[in-house]
PDB file of C-alpha atoms in Angstrom:
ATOM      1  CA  UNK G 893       0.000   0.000   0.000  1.00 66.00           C
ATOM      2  CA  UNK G 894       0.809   3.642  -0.731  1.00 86.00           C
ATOM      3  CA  UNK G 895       1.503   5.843   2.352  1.00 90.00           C
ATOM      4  CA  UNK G 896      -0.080   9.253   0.889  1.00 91.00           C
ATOM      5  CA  UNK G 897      -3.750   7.522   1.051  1.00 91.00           C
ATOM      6  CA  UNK G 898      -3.543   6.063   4.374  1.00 90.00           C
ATOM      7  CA  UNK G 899      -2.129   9.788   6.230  1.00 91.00           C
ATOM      8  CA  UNK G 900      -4.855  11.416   3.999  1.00 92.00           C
ATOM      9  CA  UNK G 901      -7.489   8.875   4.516  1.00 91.00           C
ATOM     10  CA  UNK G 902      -7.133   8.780   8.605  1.00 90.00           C
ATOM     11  CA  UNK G 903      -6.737  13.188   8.326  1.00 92.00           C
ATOM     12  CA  UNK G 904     -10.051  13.493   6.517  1.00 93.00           C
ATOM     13  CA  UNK G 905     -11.798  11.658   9.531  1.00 91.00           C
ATOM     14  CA  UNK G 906     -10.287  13.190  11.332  1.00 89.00           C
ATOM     15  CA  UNK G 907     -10.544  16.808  10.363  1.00 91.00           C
ATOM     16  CA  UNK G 908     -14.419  15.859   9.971  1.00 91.00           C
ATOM     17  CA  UNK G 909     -14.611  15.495  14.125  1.00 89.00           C
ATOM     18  CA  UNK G 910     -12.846  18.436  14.702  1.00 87.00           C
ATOM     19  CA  UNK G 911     -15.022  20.399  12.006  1.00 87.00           C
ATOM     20  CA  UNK G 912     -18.362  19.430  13.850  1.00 90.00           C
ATOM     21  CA  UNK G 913     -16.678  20.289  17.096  1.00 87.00           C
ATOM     22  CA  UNK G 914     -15.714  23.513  15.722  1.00 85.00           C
ATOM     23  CA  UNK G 915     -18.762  24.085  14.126  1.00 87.00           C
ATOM     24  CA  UNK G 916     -20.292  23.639  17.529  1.00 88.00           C
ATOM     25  CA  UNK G 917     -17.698  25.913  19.480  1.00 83.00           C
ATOM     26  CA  UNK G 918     -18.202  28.588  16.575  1.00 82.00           C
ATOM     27  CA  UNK G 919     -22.037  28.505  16.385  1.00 84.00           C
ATOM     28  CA  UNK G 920     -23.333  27.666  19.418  1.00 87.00           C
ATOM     29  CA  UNK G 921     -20.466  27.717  22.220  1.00 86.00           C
ATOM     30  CA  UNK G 922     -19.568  31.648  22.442  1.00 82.00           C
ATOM     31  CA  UNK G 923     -22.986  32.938  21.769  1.00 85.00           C
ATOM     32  CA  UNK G 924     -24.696  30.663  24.588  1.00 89.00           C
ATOM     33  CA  UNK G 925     -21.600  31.783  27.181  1.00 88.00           C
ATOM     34  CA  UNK G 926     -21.753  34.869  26.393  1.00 86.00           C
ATOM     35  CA  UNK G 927     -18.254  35.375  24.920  1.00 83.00           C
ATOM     36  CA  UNK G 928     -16.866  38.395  22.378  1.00 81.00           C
ATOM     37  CA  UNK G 929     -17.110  37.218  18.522  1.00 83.00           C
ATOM     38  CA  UNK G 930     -14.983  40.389  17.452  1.00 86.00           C
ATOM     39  CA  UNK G 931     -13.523  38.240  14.697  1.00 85.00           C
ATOM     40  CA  UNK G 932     -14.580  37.483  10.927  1.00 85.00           C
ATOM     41  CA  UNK G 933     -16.196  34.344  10.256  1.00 83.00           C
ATOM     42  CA  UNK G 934     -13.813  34.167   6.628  1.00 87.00           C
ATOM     43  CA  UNK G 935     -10.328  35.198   8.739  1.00 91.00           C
ATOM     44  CA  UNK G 936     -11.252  32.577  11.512  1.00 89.00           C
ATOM     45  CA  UNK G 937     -11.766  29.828   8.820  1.00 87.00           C
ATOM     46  CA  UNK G 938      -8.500  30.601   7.054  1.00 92.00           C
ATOM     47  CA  UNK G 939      -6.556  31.195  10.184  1.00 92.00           C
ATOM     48  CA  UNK G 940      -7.812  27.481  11.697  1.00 91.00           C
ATOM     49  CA  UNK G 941      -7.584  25.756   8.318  1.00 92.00           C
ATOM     50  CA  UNK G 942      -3.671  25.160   9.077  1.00 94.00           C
ATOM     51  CA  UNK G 943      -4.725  24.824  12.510  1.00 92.00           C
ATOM     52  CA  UNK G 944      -6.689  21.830  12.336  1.00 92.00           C
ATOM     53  CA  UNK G 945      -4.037  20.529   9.402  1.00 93.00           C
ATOM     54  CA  UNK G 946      -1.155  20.747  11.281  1.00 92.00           C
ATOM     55  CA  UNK G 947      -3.044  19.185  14.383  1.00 89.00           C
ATOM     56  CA  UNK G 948      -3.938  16.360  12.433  1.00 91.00           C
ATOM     57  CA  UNK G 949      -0.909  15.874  10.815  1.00 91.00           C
ATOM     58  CA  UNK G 950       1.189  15.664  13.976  1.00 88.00           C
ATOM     59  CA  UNK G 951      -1.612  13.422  15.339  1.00 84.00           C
ATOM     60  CA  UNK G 952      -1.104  10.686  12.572  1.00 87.00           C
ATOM     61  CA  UNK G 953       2.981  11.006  12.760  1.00 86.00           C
ATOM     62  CA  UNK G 954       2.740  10.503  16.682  1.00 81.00           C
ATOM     63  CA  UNK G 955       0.267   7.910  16.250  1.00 80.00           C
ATOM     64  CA  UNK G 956       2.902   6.071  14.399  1.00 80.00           C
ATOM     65  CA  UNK G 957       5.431   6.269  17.082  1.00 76.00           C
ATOM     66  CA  UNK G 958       3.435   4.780  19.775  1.00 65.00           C
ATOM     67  CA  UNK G 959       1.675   1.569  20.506  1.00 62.00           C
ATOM     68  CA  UNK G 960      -1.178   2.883  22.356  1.00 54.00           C
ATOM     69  CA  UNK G 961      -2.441   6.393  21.377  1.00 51.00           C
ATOM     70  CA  UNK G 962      -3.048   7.592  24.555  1.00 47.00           C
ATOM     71  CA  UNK G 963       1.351   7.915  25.259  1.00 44.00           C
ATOM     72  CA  UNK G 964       0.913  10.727  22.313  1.00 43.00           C
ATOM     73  CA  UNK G 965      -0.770  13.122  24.094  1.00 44.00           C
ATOM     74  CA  UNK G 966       0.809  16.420  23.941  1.00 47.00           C
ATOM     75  CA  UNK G 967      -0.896  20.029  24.833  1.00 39.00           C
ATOM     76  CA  UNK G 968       0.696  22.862  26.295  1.00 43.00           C
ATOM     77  CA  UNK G 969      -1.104  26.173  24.626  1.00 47.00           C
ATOM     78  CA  UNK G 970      -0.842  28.633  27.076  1.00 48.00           C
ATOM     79  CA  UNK G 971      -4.055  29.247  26.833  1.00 49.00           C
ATOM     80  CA  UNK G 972      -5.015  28.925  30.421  1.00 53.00           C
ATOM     81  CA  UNK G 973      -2.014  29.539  32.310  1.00 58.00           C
ATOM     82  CA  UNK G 974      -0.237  33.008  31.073  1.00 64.00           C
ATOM     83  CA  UNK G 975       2.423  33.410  29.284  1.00 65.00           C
ATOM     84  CA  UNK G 976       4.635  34.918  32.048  1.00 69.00           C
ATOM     85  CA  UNK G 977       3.682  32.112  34.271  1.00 70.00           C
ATOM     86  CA  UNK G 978       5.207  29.104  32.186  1.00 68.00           C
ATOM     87  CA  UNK G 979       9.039  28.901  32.090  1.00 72.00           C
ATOM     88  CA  UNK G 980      10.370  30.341  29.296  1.00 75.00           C
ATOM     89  CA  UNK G 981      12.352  26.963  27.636  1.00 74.00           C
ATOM     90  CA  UNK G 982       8.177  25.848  27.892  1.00 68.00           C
ATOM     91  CA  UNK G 983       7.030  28.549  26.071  1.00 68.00           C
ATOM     92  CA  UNK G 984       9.329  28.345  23.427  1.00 73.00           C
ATOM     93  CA  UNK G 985       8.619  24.711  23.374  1.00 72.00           C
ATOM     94  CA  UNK G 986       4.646  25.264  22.632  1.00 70.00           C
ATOM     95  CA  UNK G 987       6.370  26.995  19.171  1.00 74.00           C
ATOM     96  CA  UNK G 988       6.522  23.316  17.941  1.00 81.00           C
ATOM     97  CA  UNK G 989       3.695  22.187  18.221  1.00 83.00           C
ATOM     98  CA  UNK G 990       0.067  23.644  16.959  1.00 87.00           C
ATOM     99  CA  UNK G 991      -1.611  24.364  20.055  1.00 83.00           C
ATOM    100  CA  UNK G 992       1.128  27.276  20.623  1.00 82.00           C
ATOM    101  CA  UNK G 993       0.513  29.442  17.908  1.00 87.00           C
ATOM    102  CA  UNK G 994      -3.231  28.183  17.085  1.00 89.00           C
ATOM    103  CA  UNK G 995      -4.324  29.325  20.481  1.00 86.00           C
ATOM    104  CA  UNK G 996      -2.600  32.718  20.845  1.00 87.00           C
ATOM    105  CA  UNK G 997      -4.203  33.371  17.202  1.00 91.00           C
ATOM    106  CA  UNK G 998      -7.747  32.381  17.692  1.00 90.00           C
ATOM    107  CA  UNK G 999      -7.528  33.951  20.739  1.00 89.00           C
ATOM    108  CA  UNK G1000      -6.580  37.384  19.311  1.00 91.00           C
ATOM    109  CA  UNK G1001      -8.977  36.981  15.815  1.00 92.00           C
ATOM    110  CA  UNK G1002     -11.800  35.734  18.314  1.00 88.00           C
ATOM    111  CA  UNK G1003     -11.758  38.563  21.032  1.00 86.00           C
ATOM    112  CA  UNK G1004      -9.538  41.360  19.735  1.00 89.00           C
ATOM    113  CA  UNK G1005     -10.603  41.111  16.084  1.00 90.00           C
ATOM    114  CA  UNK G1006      -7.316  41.102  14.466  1.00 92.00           C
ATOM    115  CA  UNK G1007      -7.280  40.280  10.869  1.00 91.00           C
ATOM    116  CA  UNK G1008      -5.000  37.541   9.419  1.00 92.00           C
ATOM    117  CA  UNK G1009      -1.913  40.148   8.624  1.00 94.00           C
ATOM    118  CA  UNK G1010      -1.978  40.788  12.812  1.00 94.00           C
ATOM    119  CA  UNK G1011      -1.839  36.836  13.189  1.00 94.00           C
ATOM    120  CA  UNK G1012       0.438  36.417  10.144  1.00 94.00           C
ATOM    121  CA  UNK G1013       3.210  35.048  12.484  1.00 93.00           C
ATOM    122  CA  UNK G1014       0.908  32.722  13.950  1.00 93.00           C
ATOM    123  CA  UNK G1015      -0.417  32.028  10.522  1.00 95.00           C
ATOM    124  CA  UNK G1016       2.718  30.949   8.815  1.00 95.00           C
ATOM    125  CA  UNK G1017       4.159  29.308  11.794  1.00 93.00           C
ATOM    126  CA  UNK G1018       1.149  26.649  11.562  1.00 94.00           C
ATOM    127  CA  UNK G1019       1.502  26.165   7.555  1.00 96.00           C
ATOM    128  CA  UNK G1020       5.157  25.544   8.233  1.00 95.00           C
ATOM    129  CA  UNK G1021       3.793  23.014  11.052  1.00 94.00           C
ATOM    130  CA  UNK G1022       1.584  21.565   8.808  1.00 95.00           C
ATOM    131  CA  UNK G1023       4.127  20.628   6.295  1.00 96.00           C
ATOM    132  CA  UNK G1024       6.655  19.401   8.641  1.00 94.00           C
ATOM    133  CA  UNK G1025       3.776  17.523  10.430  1.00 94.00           C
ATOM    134  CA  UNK G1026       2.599  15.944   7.038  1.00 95.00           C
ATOM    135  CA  UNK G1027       6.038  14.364   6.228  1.00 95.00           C
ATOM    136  CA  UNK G1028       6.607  13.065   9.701  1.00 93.00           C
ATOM    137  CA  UNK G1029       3.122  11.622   9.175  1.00 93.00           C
ATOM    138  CA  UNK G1030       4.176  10.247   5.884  1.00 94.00           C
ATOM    139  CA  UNK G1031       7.588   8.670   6.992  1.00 93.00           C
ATOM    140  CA  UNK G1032       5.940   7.277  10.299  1.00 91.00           C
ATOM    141  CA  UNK G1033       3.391   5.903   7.965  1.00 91.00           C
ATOM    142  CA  UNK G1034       5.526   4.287   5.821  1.00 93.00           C
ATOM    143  CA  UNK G1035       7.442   3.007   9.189  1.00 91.00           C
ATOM    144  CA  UNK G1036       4.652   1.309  10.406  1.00 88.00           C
ATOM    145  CA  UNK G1037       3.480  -0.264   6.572  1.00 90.00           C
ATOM    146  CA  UNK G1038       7.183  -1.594   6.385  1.00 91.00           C
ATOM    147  CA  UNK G1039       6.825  -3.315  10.149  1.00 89.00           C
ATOM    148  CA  UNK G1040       2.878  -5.022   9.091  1.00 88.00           C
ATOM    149  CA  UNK G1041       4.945  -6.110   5.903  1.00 90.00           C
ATOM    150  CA  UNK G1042       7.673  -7.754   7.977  1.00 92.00           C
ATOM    151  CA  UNK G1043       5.421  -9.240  10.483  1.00 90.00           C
ATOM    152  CA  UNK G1044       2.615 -10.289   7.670  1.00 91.00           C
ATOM    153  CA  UNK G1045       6.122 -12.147   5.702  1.00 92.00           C
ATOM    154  CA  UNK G1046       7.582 -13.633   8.940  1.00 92.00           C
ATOM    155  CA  UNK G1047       3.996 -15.404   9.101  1.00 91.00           C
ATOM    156  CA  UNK G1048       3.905 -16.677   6.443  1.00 90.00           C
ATOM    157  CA  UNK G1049       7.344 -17.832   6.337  1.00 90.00           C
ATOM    158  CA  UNK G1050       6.562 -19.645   9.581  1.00 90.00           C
ATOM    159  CA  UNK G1051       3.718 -21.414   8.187  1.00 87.00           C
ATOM    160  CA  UNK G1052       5.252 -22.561   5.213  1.00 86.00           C
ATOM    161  CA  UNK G1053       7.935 -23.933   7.619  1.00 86.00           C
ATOM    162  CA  UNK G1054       4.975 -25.473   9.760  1.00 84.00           C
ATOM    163  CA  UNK G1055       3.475 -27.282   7.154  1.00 76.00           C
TER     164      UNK G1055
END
């Protein structure tokens, strides 16, 4: 099998539960706590479009790292503990991975109302995410469609040998 099918098969499920959540967390979720909207719906969508890529993305290359999912759970946005408050080595840490920059964007579109050139930084920090993320996702891929291969030859090997 091909490794560009399988990273884009398992993103676009993915990225279709985190477009329902968002769709929920844009539609319903601010207006019913009561929270600013200062932002456009078109510079929110473009602004989490690399957002939810690159979080996919590094989802699928961890996934291929670990056994179990649930060792490839990373989050540190800074979202609810303030900048000043997190060690600085940590903060510049969050830089790599989407959460960092996604956050501190959304934040600033969502309640400020900055416009994607104010956000730029954020912006292009989560395309260049997403494409790092997408060939880690790809070689991790490929790293776990070598192993199956292995193990699926191995067994048969071993029954050949059996019988």
């Amino acid at each position: 099998m091909s490794v560009l099918p399988i990273v884009l098969g398992k993103s676009a499920a993915f990225i279709s539960v985190y477009c329902i959540t968002l769709s929920y967390l844009l539609c319903f979720h601010y207006k019913l706590f009561g929270y600013p909207m200062n932002g456009s719906a078109g510079t929110i969508v473009l602004f989490l479009l690399p957002y939810l890529l690159s979080c996919t993305f590094l989802g699928v290359a961890l996934s291929s790292l670990f056994r179990h999912r649930e060792n490839s759970l990373l989050m540190l946005s800074g979202a609810s503990v303030p900048q000043e408050c997190i060690p600085q080595w940590l903060y510049y840490g969050t830089k790599f991975i989407p959460s960092g920059s996604g956050v501190d964007g959304f934040i600033r579109i969502q309640t400020m109302g900055a416009t994607l050139a104010e956000v730029s930084t954020q912006f292009w920090t989560l395309w260049i995410l997403t494409a790092v993320y997408f060939l880690l996702a790809c070689l991790g891929m490929r790293r776990v469609l070598r192993k199956t291969e292995r193990e699926e030859r191995l067994k048969q090997l071993t029954a050949q040998l059996e019988s």
